[in-house]
Every structure is written in structure tokens, then in C-alpha cells.
Amino acid sequence: MADEPTLPTLPPPLPVGDRKKRRRNLDSPPTQSSASSDPAFFSSDDDPALDNYHHNGRRKKRYVGTWFNQQPASSDSAMGEESLPSYPPPRRNRPPQPQKREFRRQLDSGVWMGTEGSLTDTDDSFDLEPAAAKFPVASPRTKVLVSAPPTFSPQELAAQRIARTCVERGTEQVDLSSLSLETVSPEVVKLISEISPIPTVTRDVAFEQRDPEIQLYLSQNLFRSFPTAILNLEHLTLLSLRANNLDQIPPAIGKLTNLEALNLGQNFIRVFPGEMLNLLHRGSKLRNLGFQPNRFWQPDTTIATADTIATTTARSDEYDNLTYPNRPTTKLESSWSGMTTKIHSRSAVQFMDGTHQTLSRFALPDIPGARGAPIELESLTSLAVPKEFAPKIRQSTTPTNKAFNPKGARSLFELALRAGITSPQVEEVRAWALHAEDAPRHFSPVVERAVKIHREGGVRCAVCGRDTLIPMAQWVEFRRIGRTTITVDADGKEVEKFTELGGAGEELPVPFLMVGCSWSCIPAKLEKEVDVKGTT
């Protein structure tokens, strides 16, 4: 029994005289008794000891603040001012909280956006700006500027009308000849690209949809530059630009690999781009090519020797295999006939630096003559190079031993130039290069050339195929254009026959401008032969 726990002693009771008596307000109506068993409404959930009931004679006392630092919101309560509890000052001065916007729905967009001056209990880490009206309402005095629709010339409207008719009828032959056109707008090209041929429906034959074979005739117009918009026509099979004022062809013409017929005669073309050889190789689809008359550059045969002009098939194939080892070849499974070229002669190589300044003795002419400027030729067994580049040349007869480094790093000047011409501020760059007093002397011509190359679809190195804006080397190859027929005999061996257009010796060779992205991408140097029979 001694180990039994005992209750703690109670605290002494408070004296009766120290208790404060609550005084009743005599002006208030008598308290109405209620037999309800519902609990009383207290003035605060945090302090239920305050018996501040809510009935007719009294109002609920409101508190504000946190649970550890509450303060009465006002003194209009049933208790007197003397009964208001005193609280210590706040522990810290908090910055004023920003007002929040109440999210309301905008009828025109279906998005809940905030309104000015409204409060909300959302996170205060961000604030929303008032939403602007989707369609501004102009006052009667305000003048609304409406952009005028684009205006087209009568020639352009006629071309659009013809192209639209071809789209409606499914006609693949688009004849825009003799319309005095100076260019082909993107609107016309878009209409031509939408042409879909109407298939022939035959009984008991399955329906088959084929790709269009667009034939575009642009002869006898006023083109001074090649209409680059037509280069986007993927299914273009025939293109005629005969009898215009063209003086050059863009390198991007090599992208039209579906061409079967091309007519560029009766113009003022000086030289074809090297990329055009993509249409004149073994296995290509090009069957007909018209290129005369034009003002082509011609080889200077006054100092030519038998070794300078290589006309035999053996030397031509050897030169192509050594100079262009990365050029794709097509394997034929059956007989084939198409347009190809054979090397006739080659000019010297013009070496340039990063600012397009010529470093070699030889340079291509800028202004051709009436018939075409004569180009100095160089033997395929020799290669004139600048003195500072001479130690880097290696004579070889196999592609594996050739000094070939086409993937060198681009210069910082070319990278900056590429970023400038592809930016939206390209016109500002051109204006600064042309009129700025502190701009280098060579900068303006290089920028103009780079902008022109970019707008014409780019230029690729003839040896390695890499695109470039600043060619480091260029030369001209004179080639004979003819038709090659390949047949397969009974033993599976290919028999090739090359027939020059117009007959042997009647047609002059056609120049092709080849460019190299570096000093390593240059023509191959062939070894001299003891016997050069068959050369002329």
C-alpha cells in the first residue's frame, strides 16, 4: 500500500474579492434563452475561452494576425475598451504584400486573365500584366491603315492566268513564251507546282497515280538573270530558256536532276557552272541539250600543242578519276543513252586567298569580248602554282596518294560572312560594307559576291562537294558535249560509244567553271606519256 501513487495537490483557490465582476449593459435588450444544444459561437478559433456569443445584443469580435500574434480588428464589441487585451508589437516589419488580380474570363479568347485592383489568394511569386484587347477598336476619328494588296504587271497576271488554267485542266505543258517576262514570281511557281496530271481511266486496268512531268517553256522573253524560283520545281522534265538575255547560269541548276531536255541557246552565256556536270554524267536523265549560239569563252589555240589538248578517251577518264574521286558513279543494269562530256583541255588554275585576291599569275577575265575571251590553256601534265604553295604539291597517279585535304577548317572571315548574309539584316551589312569609311577595301566586293552566291543557291567545291562562299581556287575545263550510248553484249560486258554533237571538230568545246574550296581541291597532275598518239 505504501507504493500506491497519490494525486498531486490542487492549487489554492483565488480569493473572492480579487475577481472582477462583469457589468451588464442596461440598454441592451434582455437575453433570450435558447434550449438549443448547439455549441456557442466564439470570437476566435484560436482562443475559445473568450465567451463572446453572437446574438441580437452583441456582435462577434474579430481578430486579425497569425495564431501567435493576434490583434483585434476593431473595438466595437460587447466588451469595453478597457477589456481589450494588449499585444506586443510584431516581431518584424513585413513588406507590404502586392495586390493580386482576380482571374476573370475574356469572352473573345476563353482565357482567364487578371483584372486591375482585384485580390486573390494565389501564389505571389509572379504577377500578370493586364491583357490587351485582341482587336483594338478604333474611334471614328482614328484612321486605320490597311496594307494595299500587291500589284502585278500585265505580264505577271497573264502568266498567273496561264498557270492557273494548267492547274485546273491538269495540263503538264506550261507555255509562258513571248510574254515579255523579266522574272518568274513565286506565285507562278507555286501554281505550277500544284499541277496534278489527270490519269487515263481504262476498263479492267488498275488506277495508278503518277508524278507530274512538267514542261516549262520560257523562250523569247526578257530575262537578264536566270529565274531562280523555278529551281524549286522538283518534277521539271523540260526547260526552255531560248532567246533571252541570260549571261550566266546559277550553279543550283544541278539540282534539277529530273530534266530530260534543256535549251539554253540564243543567249549571252560566257561559261557554264561546274555543277551542271551533274546533269551530264553516266546514268543521268538528260537526253537533249541545246546550248548554241552563246558567247562562250574559247580556248587559246594559238600556243596549244599536241600535249596541251587531250582528246582521247583514255586520258579523259584518267583525268576525271584522279581529279574527282568523290564524284558519284551510276551502275547501269541495261542499255543506256544520254548526254555526257569528254575533257578537251584545261586552263591554268587561279589561286586566291581568303579575301578573294589573286595570288597566281593566271586570272580569269572579267569582261569577255564579242565572241568570247580566249583562255590560256595549260597541259594536263603540268600545274602552275604560287611559290608559297609549290612544296605542298605532290605528283601522283593514284587517288590514294593524292594530296587531298578538302575538310579543312573554315576561316573566321568566312564564318562571319556566312552569318551576316543569312541574317535578316543582310541589306544593312551590304550598305555598311559599301559606304563605311572604316571598312577594308576588299570587304565590299567579297560581301557582294557572297550575297549573290547565297541567293543563287550556293556554290559547291568541284572536288570534294563542300559548299563555300569564298572559293580559293578556280579553273576552266573545256569539254566536248555529246551523246553516249552504252550497250551490254552477250558476255555482260559494256560497250560504250561517244558521238560528239555536230560531228567531230565541227562544234567548239564548251567551258565549265570549276571552283575549289581550298588549295588542296585542285586538278590532278597527269604523268607525261612517251607516245601521245591520238591527241590533236
Coordinates of C-alpha atoms in Angstrom, one line a residue:
M1 CA 0.0 0.0 0.0
A2 CA 2.9 2.3 0.6
D3 CA 3.9 2.1 -3.1
E4 CA 0.4 3.2 -4.3
P5 CA 0.7 6.5 -6.3
T6 CA -1.0 9.6 -5.0
L7 CA -2.7 12.5 -6.7
P8 CA -1.0 15.9 -6.9
T9 CA -2.2 18.6 -4.6
L10 CA -4.6 21.2 -6.0
P11 CA -3.6 24.8 -6.3
P12 CA -5.1 27.2 -3.7
P13 CA -8.3 28.9 -4.8
L14 CA -8.4 32.5 -5.8
P15 CA -9.8 34.9 -3.3
V16 CA -13.3 36.1 -4.0
G17 CA -12.6 39.7 -3.6
D18 CA -10.0 39.7 -6.5
R19 CA -12.4 38.6 -9.1
K20 CA -13.7 41.3 -11.5
K21 CA -17.4 41.4 -12.0
R22 CA -18.7 41.9 -15.5
R23 CA -21.2 44.7 -15.8
R24 CA -24.2 44.3 -17.9
N25 CA -25.2 46.9 -20.4
L26 CA -28.7 48.0 -19.3
D27 CA -29.5 49.5 -22.7
S28 CA -29.3 46.1 -24.4
P29 CA -32.5 44.0 -24.7
P30 CA -32.9 41.1 -22.4
T31 CA -31.1 37.9 -23.2
Q32 CA -33.3 35.4 -24.9
S33 CA -32.8 31.9 -23.6
S34 CA -32.5 29.1 -26.0
A35 CA -32.9 25.5 -25.4
S36 CA -30.7 24.6 -28.4
S37 CA -27.9 22.1 -27.8
D38 CA -25.6 23.7 -30.5
P39 CA -22.3 25.0 -29.2
A40 CA -21.8 28.7 -28.8
F41 CA -20.1 30.9 -31.5
F42 CA -16.7 32.0 -30.2
S43 CA -14.9 35.1 -31.3
S44 CA -11.8 33.2 -32.4
D45 CA -11.0 29.6 -33.1
D46 CA -7.6 30.0 -31.6
D47 CA -8.8 31.3 -28.2
P48 CA -12.2 29.5 -27.3
A49 CA -12.0 30.9 -23.8
L50 CA -13.5 34.2 -24.9
D51 CA -17.2 33.7 -24.4
N52 CA -18.3 36.4 -26.9
Y53 CA -21.6 35.0 -28.1
H54 CA -23.3 36.1 -31.2
H55 CA -26.9 37.2 -30.7
N56 CA -29.1 40.3 -31.0
G57 CA -27.3 42.4 -28.5
R58 CA -23.8 41.7 -29.4
R59 CA -21.5 41.4 -32.4
K60 CA -18.8 38.8 -32.9
K61 CA -15.4 40.2 -32.1
R62 CA -12.9 39.8 -35.0
Y63 CA -9.2 39.2 -34.7
V64 CA -6.5 39.5 -37.3
G65 CA -3.0 38.3 -37.5
T66 CA -1.3 35.0 -37.1
W67 CA -2.1 32.5 -34.3
F68 CA 0.8 33.7 -32.3
N69 CA 0.3 37.4 -32.8
Q70 CA -3.4 38.2 -33.0
Q71 CA -4.8 41.7 -32.6
P72 CA -8.4 42.9 -32.5
A73 CA -9.6 44.3 -35.8
S74 CA -11.8 46.9 -34.1
S75 CA -13.1 47.9 -30.7
D76 CA -16.8 47.8 -31.5
S77 CA -17.6 44.7 -29.4
A78 CA -19.7 43.9 -26.4
M79 CA -16.7 44.4 -24.1
G80 CA -15.5 47.9 -23.3
E81 CA -12.3 49.5 -24.4
E82 CA -10.8 48.6 -21.1
S83 CA -11.3 45.0 -21.6
L84 CA -9.3 44.9 -24.9
P85 CA -6.3 42.8 -24.5
S86 CA -2.9 44.3 -25.2
Y87 CA -0.5 42.5 -27.5
P88 CA 3.2 43.0 -28.0
P89 CA 4.4 44.7 -31.2
P90 CA 5.0 42.5 -34.2
R91 CA 8.3 40.6 -34.2
R92 CA 9.3 42.0 -37.6
N93 CA 8.2 44.6 -40.1
R94 CA 7.0 42.6 -43.2
P95 CA 6.9 44.4 -46.5
P96 CA 3.5 45.3 -47.9
Q97 CA 2.1 42.4 -49.9
P98 CA 1.3 43.2 -53.6
Q99 CA -2.3 43.1 -54.5
K100 CA -3.4 40.2 -56.6
R101 CA -5.7 40.1 -59.6
E102 CA -8.8 38.1 -59.7
F103 CA -8.9 35.8 -62.7
R104 CA -11.7 36.5 -65.0
R105 CA -12.6 35.0 -68.3
Q106 CA -12.2 37.0 -71.5
L107 CA -15.0 36.3 -73.8
D108 CA -13.0 36.6 -77.0
S109 CA -10.2 34.2 -76.1
G110 CA -11.6 31.9 -73.4
V111 CA -8.5 32.6 -71.2
W112 CA -8.8 33.6 -67.6
M113 CA -6.9 36.9 -67.2
G114 CA -6.4 39.2 -64.2
T115 CA -8.1 42.5 -63.6
E116 CA -6.7 45.6 -62.0
G117 CA -7.3 46.1 -58.3
S118 CA -8.7 42.7 -57.5
L119 CA -7.4 40.4 -54.8
T120 CA -6.8 36.7 -54.9
D121 CA -5.1 34.1 -52.7
T122 CA -2.8 32.7 -55.4
D123 CA 0.9 32.5 -55.2
D124 CA 2.6 35.9 -55.0
S125 CA 5.7 34.8 -56.9
F126 CA 4.5 36.2 -60.2
D127 CA 2.2 38.9 -61.4
L128 CA 0.2 39.1 -64.6
E129 CA 0.0 42.1 -66.8
P130 CA -3.4 43.2 -68.0
A131 CA -4.3 41.6 -71.2
A132 CA -4.6 43.8 -74.3
A133 CA -7.6 43.7 -76.4
K134 CA -7.4 41.2 -79.2
F135 CA -8.9 43.5 -81.8
P136 CA -8.3 47.2 -81.0
V137 CA -11.4 49.3 -81.5
A138 CA -10.6 52.5 -83.4
S139 CA -12.5 55.6 -82.7
P140 CA -14.4 57.3 -85.5
R141 CA -11.7 59.9 -85.8
T142 CA -8.9 57.4 -85.9
K143 CA -7.6 56.5 -89.4
V144 CA -7.0 52.7 -89.7
L145 CA -4.0 52.0 -92.1
V146 CA -4.8 49.0 -94.3
S147 CA -2.0 47.5 -96.3
A148 CA -2.7 47.6 -100.0
P149 CA -2.8 44.3 -101.9
P150 CA 0.2 43.6 -104.1
T151 CA 0.1 44.9 -107.6
F152 CA 1.1 42.7 -110.5
S153 CA 2.1 43.8 -114.0
P154 CA 0.0 42.7 -117.0
Q155 CA 2.7 40.2 -118.0
E156 CA 2.6 38.7 -114.5
L157 CA -1.2 38.5 -114.5
A158 CA -1.1 36.7 -117.9
A159 CA 1.5 34.2 -116.6
Q160 CA -0.7 33.5 -113.5
R161 CA -3.7 33.1 -115.7
I162 CA -2.0 30.5 -117.9
A163 CA -0.6 28.6 -114.9
R164 CA -4.0 28.6 -113.2
T165 CA -5.6 27.2 -116.3
C166 CA -3.0 24.4 -116.5
V167 CA -3.7 23.5 -112.8
E168 CA -7.5 23.3 -113.5
R169 CA -7.1 21.2 -116.6
G170 CA -4.2 19.1 -115.4
T171 CA -2.0 20.2 -118.3
E172 CA 1.7 19.4 -117.8
Q173 CA 2.9 21.7 -120.6
V174 CA 3.1 25.3 -119.3
D175 CA 3.8 27.7 -122.2
L176 CA 4.9 31.1 -121.0
S177 CA 6.8 32.1 -124.1
S178 CA 6.7 35.5 -125.7
L179 CA 5.1 37.3 -122.7
S180 CA 7.8 39.9 -122.2
L181 CA 8.5 38.4 -118.7
E182 CA 11.6 39.7 -116.8
T183 CA 11.3 37.2 -114.0
V184 CA 9.1 34.4 -112.8
S185 CA 7.4 35.2 -109.5
P186 CA 6.9 32.7 -106.6
E187 CA 3.2 32.9 -107.2
V188 CA 3.5 31.4 -110.7
V189 CA 5.9 28.8 -109.4
K190 CA 3.5 27.8 -106.7
L191 CA 0.7 27.4 -109.2
I192 CA 2.9 25.3 -111.5
S193 CA 4.0 23.0 -108.6
E194 CA 0.3 22.3 -107.9
I195 CA -0.3 20.7 -111.3
S196 CA -1.5 17.1 -111.0
P197 CA -2.0 15.1 -114.2
I198 CA -5.4 13.6 -114.9
P199 CA -4.9 9.9 -115.2
T200 CA -6.2 7.9 -118.0
V201 CA -9.0 5.6 -116.8
T202 CA -9.2 2.3 -118.8
R203 CA -11.6 -0.5 -118.2
D204 CA -10.1 -3.5 -116.4
V205 CA -6.9 -1.5 -115.7
A206 CA -6.0 -0.6 -112.1
F207 CA -5.9 3.1 -111.3
E208 CA -2.4 4.4 -110.7
Q209 CA -1.4 8.0 -109.8
R210 CA 1.9 9.2 -111.2
D211 CA 4.1 12.2 -110.6
P212 CA 3.7 15.1 -113.0
E213 CA 6.2 15.6 -115.8
I214 CA 6.2 19.4 -116.1
Q215 CA 7.4 21.0 -119.3
L216 CA 8.1 24.8 -118.9
Y217 CA 8.6 27.0 -121.9
L218 CA 10.1 30.4 -121.2
S219 CA 11.6 31.2 -124.6
Q220 CA 11.6 34.7 -126.2
N221 CA 11.2 36.7 -123.0
L222 CA 13.3 39.5 -121.4
F223 CA 15.2 37.5 -118.7
R224 CA 18.5 39.2 -117.9
S225 CA 19.2 36.8 -115.0
F226 CA 18.2 33.2 -114.5
P227 CA 14.8 32.9 -112.7
T228 CA 15.9 31.1 -109.6
A229 CA 12.4 30.5 -108.5
I230 CA 11.9 27.6 -111.0
L231 CA 14.8 25.7 -109.3
N232 CA 12.2 24.6 -106.7
L233 CA 10.2 22.6 -109.3
E234 CA 11.1 19.1 -108.4
H235 CA 9.2 17.4 -111.3
L236 CA 10.5 19.6 -114.0
T237 CA 11.4 17.5 -117.1
L238 CA 11.7 20.1 -119.8
L239 CA 13.0 23.7 -119.5
S240 CA 13.4 26.1 -122.4
L241 CA 15.1 29.5 -122.0
R242 CA 15.9 30.0 -125.6
A243 CA 16.2 33.5 -127.0
N244 CA 16.6 35.6 -123.8
N245 CA 19.3 37.9 -122.4
L246 CA 20.9 35.5 -120.0
D247 CA 24.6 36.0 -119.3
Q248 CA 25.2 33.2 -116.8
I249 CA 23.6 30.1 -115.3
P250 CA 23.4 29.6 -111.5
P251 CA 25.2 26.6 -110.0
A252 CA 22.0 25.4 -108.4
I253 CA 20.8 24.2 -111.8
G254 CA 22.5 20.9 -110.9
K255 CA 19.6 20.2 -108.5
L256 CA 17.2 19.7 -111.5
T257 CA 18.1 16.0 -111.8
N258 CA 14.8 15.1 -113.4
L259 CA 15.5 17.2 -116.5
E260 CA 15.3 15.3 -119.8
A261 CA 15.5 18.3 -122.2
L262 CA 17.3 21.7 -121.7
N263 CA 17.5 24.5 -124.2
L264 CA 19.8 27.5 -123.4
G265 CA 20.6 28.6 -126.9
Q266 CA 20.5 32.2 -128.3
N267 CA 21.7 33.9 -125.1
F268 CA 24.9 35.6 -123.9
I269 CA 26.2 32.9 -121.6
R270 CA 30.0 33.0 -121.1
V271 CA 30.6 29.8 -119.1
F272 CA 28.6 27.0 -117.6
P273 CA 28.9 26.3 -113.9
G274 CA 30.7 23.1 -112.9
E275 CA 27.6 21.9 -111.1
M276 CA 25.9 21.5 -114.4
L277 CA 28.0 18.3 -114.9
N278 CA 25.6 16.6 -112.5
L279 CA 23.2 16.6 -115.4
L280 CA 25.8 15.3 -117.9
H281 CA 27.1 12.1 -116.5
R282 CA 26.7 8.4 -116.9
G283 CA 23.2 7.3 -116.0
S284 CA 21.6 10.8 -115.9
K285 CA 18.1 11.5 -117.4
L286 CA 19.1 14.4 -119.7
R287 CA 18.6 13.3 -123.3
N288 CA 18.7 16.6 -125.2
L289 CA 20.7 19.8 -124.6
G290 CA 20.7 23.0 -126.7
F291 CA 23.5 25.5 -125.9
Q292 CA 24.3 27.3 -129.2
P293 CA 24.7 30.1 -130.1
N294 CA 26.2 31.8 -127.0
R295 CA 29.2 33.9 -126.2
F296 CA 31.3 31.2 -124.6
W297 CA 34.9 31.7 -123.6
Q298 CA 37.1 29.9 -126.1
P299 CA 40.5 28.1 -125.6
D300 CA 43.5 30.0 -126.9
T301 CA 44.7 27.5 -129.5
T302 CA 47.5 29.8 -130.8
I303 CA 50.0 28.4 -128.3
A304 CA 48.4 25.0 -128.0
T305 CA 50.5 21.9 -128.6
A306 CA 49.7 18.3 -129.1
D307 CA 50.2 17.6 -125.4
T308 CA 48.1 20.5 -124.4
I309 CA 44.8 19.3 -125.8
A310 CA 43.8 15.9 -124.6
T311 CA 41.0 14.4 -126.7
T312 CA 41.5 10.6 -126.2
T313 CA 39.0 8.7 -124.1
A314 CA 41.8 7.1 -122.0
R315 CA 43.3 10.4 -120.9
S316 CA 39.9 12.0 -120.3
D317 CA 38.8 9.1 -118.0
E318 CA 42.1 9.2 -116.2
Y319 CA 41.9 12.9 -115.5
D320 CA 38.3 12.6 -114.2
N321 CA 39.1 9.7 -111.9
L322 CA 42.1 11.4 -110.4
T323 CA 40.6 14.9 -110.1
Y324 CA 37.2 14.0 -108.9
P325 CA 37.5 10.8 -106.8
N326 CA 34.3 11.6 -104.8
R327 CA 32.1 12.1 -107.9
P328 CA 29.2 9.6 -107.7
T329 CA 29.0 6.9 -110.4
T330 CA 25.9 5.1 -111.6
K331 CA 25.9 1.4 -112.2
L332 CA 23.8 0.5 -115.3
E333 CA 21.8 -2.7 -115.4
S334 CA 20.8 -2.4 -119.0
S335 CA 21.5 -0.3 -122.1
W336 CA 21.5 3.5 -121.7
S337 CA 21.8 6.5 -123.9
G338 CA 22.2 10.1 -122.7
M339 CA 24.3 13.3 -122.7
T340 CA 27.9 13.2 -121.4
T341 CA 31.1 15.2 -121.7
K342 CA 34.7 14.5 -122.6
I343 CA 37.6 16.7 -121.4
H344 CA 39.2 18.7 -124.3
S345 CA 41.6 21.0 -122.5
R346 CA 42.0 22.9 -119.2
S347 CA 43.1 26.4 -118.3
A348 CA 45.6 27.3 -115.7
V349 CA 44.5 27.4 -112.1
Q350 CA 43.7 30.8 -110.5
F351 CA 44.8 30.7 -106.8
M352 CA 43.2 33.2 -104.4
D353 CA 43.4 34.0 -100.7
G354 CA 40.6 34.4 -98.1
T355 CA 39.8 37.9 -99.4
H356 CA 39.4 36.8 -103.0
Q357 CA 42.7 38.4 -104.0
T358 CA 44.5 36.6 -106.8
L359 CA 47.9 35.2 -105.9
S360 CA 48.8 33.3 -109.1
R361 CA 50.0 34.7 -112.4
F362 CA 46.9 33.4 -114.2
A363 CA 43.5 35.0 -113.7
L364 CA 40.2 34.5 -115.5
P365 CA 38.9 37.5 -117.5
D366 CA 36.2 39.7 -116.0
I367 CA 34.9 41.3 -119.3
P368 CA 34.7 38.9 -122.2
G369 CA 35.0 40.0 -125.8
A370 CA 32.3 40.0 -128.5
R371 CA 32.7 36.3 -129.3
G372 CA 34.3 35.3 -126.0
A373 CA 37.7 36.0 -124.5
P374 CA 40.4 33.5 -125.3
I375 CA 41.5 31.5 -122.2
E376 CA 45.1 30.5 -121.7
L377 CA 45.5 26.7 -121.7
E378 CA 47.7 24.5 -119.5
S379 CA 48.8 21.0 -120.2
L380 CA 47.2 18.3 -118.1
T381 CA 50.8 17.1 -117.2
S382 CA 51.8 20.4 -115.6
L383 CA 50.3 22.6 -112.9
A384 CA 51.4 26.2 -112.3
V385 CA 51.1 27.1 -108.6
P386 CA 52.3 30.1 -106.5
K387 CA 55.8 29.8 -104.9
E388 CA 54.5 29.5 -101.4
F389 CA 52.3 26.6 -102.4
A390 CA 54.8 24.7 -104.5
P391 CA 56.2 22.5 -101.8
K392 CA 52.7 21.2 -101.0
I393 CA 52.1 19.7 -104.5
R394 CA 52.7 16.0 -104.8
Q395 CA 52.7 14.4 -108.2
S396 CA 50.7 11.1 -108.2
T397 CA 48.9 8.8 -110.5
T398 CA 46.6 7.1 -108.0
P399 CA 43.8 8.7 -105.9
T400 CA 45.2 7.2 -102.7
N401 CA 48.5 9.1 -102.9
K402 CA 47.0 12.5 -104.0
A403 CA 47.4 15.4 -101.6
F404 CA 43.8 15.7 -100.8
N405 CA 42.5 17.6 -97.7
P406 CA 39.1 19.1 -98.5
K407 CA 37.7 19.1 -95.0
G408 CA 39.9 21.8 -93.5
A409 CA 38.6 24.3 -91.0
R410 CA 36.8 27.3 -92.4
S411 CA 38.3 30.7 -91.8
L412 CA 36.8 33.0 -89.3
F413 CA 36.2 35.5 -92.0
E414 CA 34.1 33.1 -94.0
L415 CA 32.1 32.0 -90.9
A416 CA 31.4 35.7 -90.1
L417 CA 30.4 36.3 -93.7
R418 CA 28.1 33.3 -93.7
A419 CA 26.4 34.6 -90.5
G420 CA 26.0 38.0 -92.0
I421 CA 24.4 37.1 -95.3
T422 CA 21.9 34.6 -93.7
S423 CA 20.7 37.1 -91.1
P424 CA 17.6 39.4 -91.6
Q425 CA 20.0 42.4 -91.6
V426 CA 21.8 41.4 -94.7
E427 CA 20.9 44.7 -96.5
E428 CA 22.3 46.7 -93.6
V429 CA 25.5 44.6 -93.8
R430 CA 25.8 45.3 -97.6
A431 CA 25.1 49.1 -97.1
W432 CA 27.8 49.3 -94.4
A433 CA 30.3 47.5 -96.5
L434 CA 29.6 49.7 -99.4
H435 CA 29.6 53.1 -97.7
A436 CA 31.5 52.7 -94.4
E437 CA 34.8 54.7 -94.5
D438 CA 36.5 52.4 -92.0
A439 CA 35.6 49.2 -93.9
P440 CA 38.5 47.4 -95.6
R441 CA 38.9 47.8 -99.3
H442 CA 38.3 44.2 -100.1
F443 CA 35.3 43.8 -97.9
S444 CA 32.6 45.2 -100.2
P445 CA 33.4 43.0 -103.2
V446 CA 33.5 39.9 -101.1
V447 CA 30.2 40.7 -99.4
E448 CA 28.5 41.3 -102.8
R449 CA 29.9 38.1 -104.2
A450 CA 28.8 36.1 -101.1
V451 CA 25.3 37.6 -101.2
K452 CA 25.0 36.7 -104.9
I453 CA 26.2 33.1 -104.3
H454 CA 23.7 32.7 -101.4
R455 CA 20.8 34.0 -103.4
E456 CA 21.6 31.8 -106.4
G457 CA 21.5 28.6 -104.3
G458 CA 25.2 28.3 -103.2
V459 CA 28.4 27.1 -104.8
R460 CA 30.0 23.7 -104.1
C461 CA 33.5 22.6 -104.5
A462 CA 34.0 20.6 -107.7
V463 CA 36.5 18.2 -106.0
C464 CA 35.0 17.5 -102.5
G465 CA 31.5 18.8 -102.9
R466 CA 31.6 21.1 -99.8
D467 CA 29.6 24.4 -100.1
T468 CA 31.7 27.5 -99.9
L469 CA 31.3 31.3 -100.1
I470 CA 35.0 32.2 -100.7
P471 CA 36.5 29.9 -103.4
M472 CA 40.2 29.5 -103.0
A473 CA 40.9 28.2 -106.5
Q474 CA 39.1 28.2 -109.8
W475 CA 39.8 27.0 -113.3
V476 CA 38.0 26.4 -116.6
E477 CA 37.6 23.0 -118.2
F478 CA 36.7 22.9 -122.0
R479 CA 34.6 19.8 -122.7
R480 CA 33.1 18.3 -125.7
I481 CA 29.4 17.5 -125.2
G482 CA 28.0 14.5 -127.0
R483 CA 25.7 11.5 -126.7
T484 CA 27.0 8.4 -125.1
T485 CA 25.3 5.0 -125.8
I486 CA 26.1 2.0 -123.6
T487 CA 25.1 -1.5 -124.6
V488 CA 25.6 -4.8 -122.9
D489 CA 26.8 -7.7 -125.0
A490 CA 26.1 -11.4 -124.6
D491 CA 29.1 -11.8 -122.2
G492 CA 27.7 -9.0 -119.9
K493 CA 30.5 -6.5 -121.0
E494 CA 29.6 -2.9 -121.5
V495 CA 30.3 -1.3 -124.9
E496 CA 30.4 2.5 -124.8
K497 CA 30.2 4.8 -127.8
F498 CA 30.5 8.6 -127.7
T499 CA 29.2 10.8 -130.5
E500 CA 30.0 14.5 -130.3
L501 CA 27.2 16.8 -131.2
G502 CA 27.5 18.3 -134.7
G503 CA 30.3 15.8 -135.6
A504 CA 33.9 15.7 -134.7
G505 CA 35.7 19.0 -135.0
E506 CA 32.6 21.0 -136.0
E507 CA 31.4 22.1 -132.6
L508 CA 33.8 24.1 -130.3
P509 CA 34.3 22.9 -126.8
V510 CA 32.1 24.3 -124.1
P511 CA 33.7 25.9 -121.0
F512 CA 32.7 24.8 -117.4
L513 CA 33.9 26.9 -114.5
M514 CA 35.2 24.7 -111.7
V515 CA 35.9 26.0 -108.1
G516 CA 37.8 24.6 -105.2
C517 CA 37.1 25.4 -101.5
S518 CA 40.8 25.1 -100.6
W519 CA 44.2 24.9 -102.2
S520 CA 44.1 21.2 -101.9
C521 CA 41.0 20.9 -104.1
I522 CA 42.7 21.5 -107.4
P523 CA 43.1 19.5 -110.7
A524 CA 45.2 16.4 -110.8
K525 CA 48.6 16.5 -112.5
L526 CA 48.9 13.7 -115.0
E527 CA 52.2 12.0 -115.8
K528 CA 53.7 12.5 -119.3
E529 CA 53.4 9.8 -121.8
V530 CA 56.1 8.8 -124.1
D531 CA 53.7 8.3 -127.0
V532 CA 50.8 10.7 -127.4
K533 CA 49.2 9.2 -130.4
G534 CA 45.6 10.1 -130.9
T535 CA 45.9 13.6 -129.4
T536 CA 45.3 16.7 -131.5

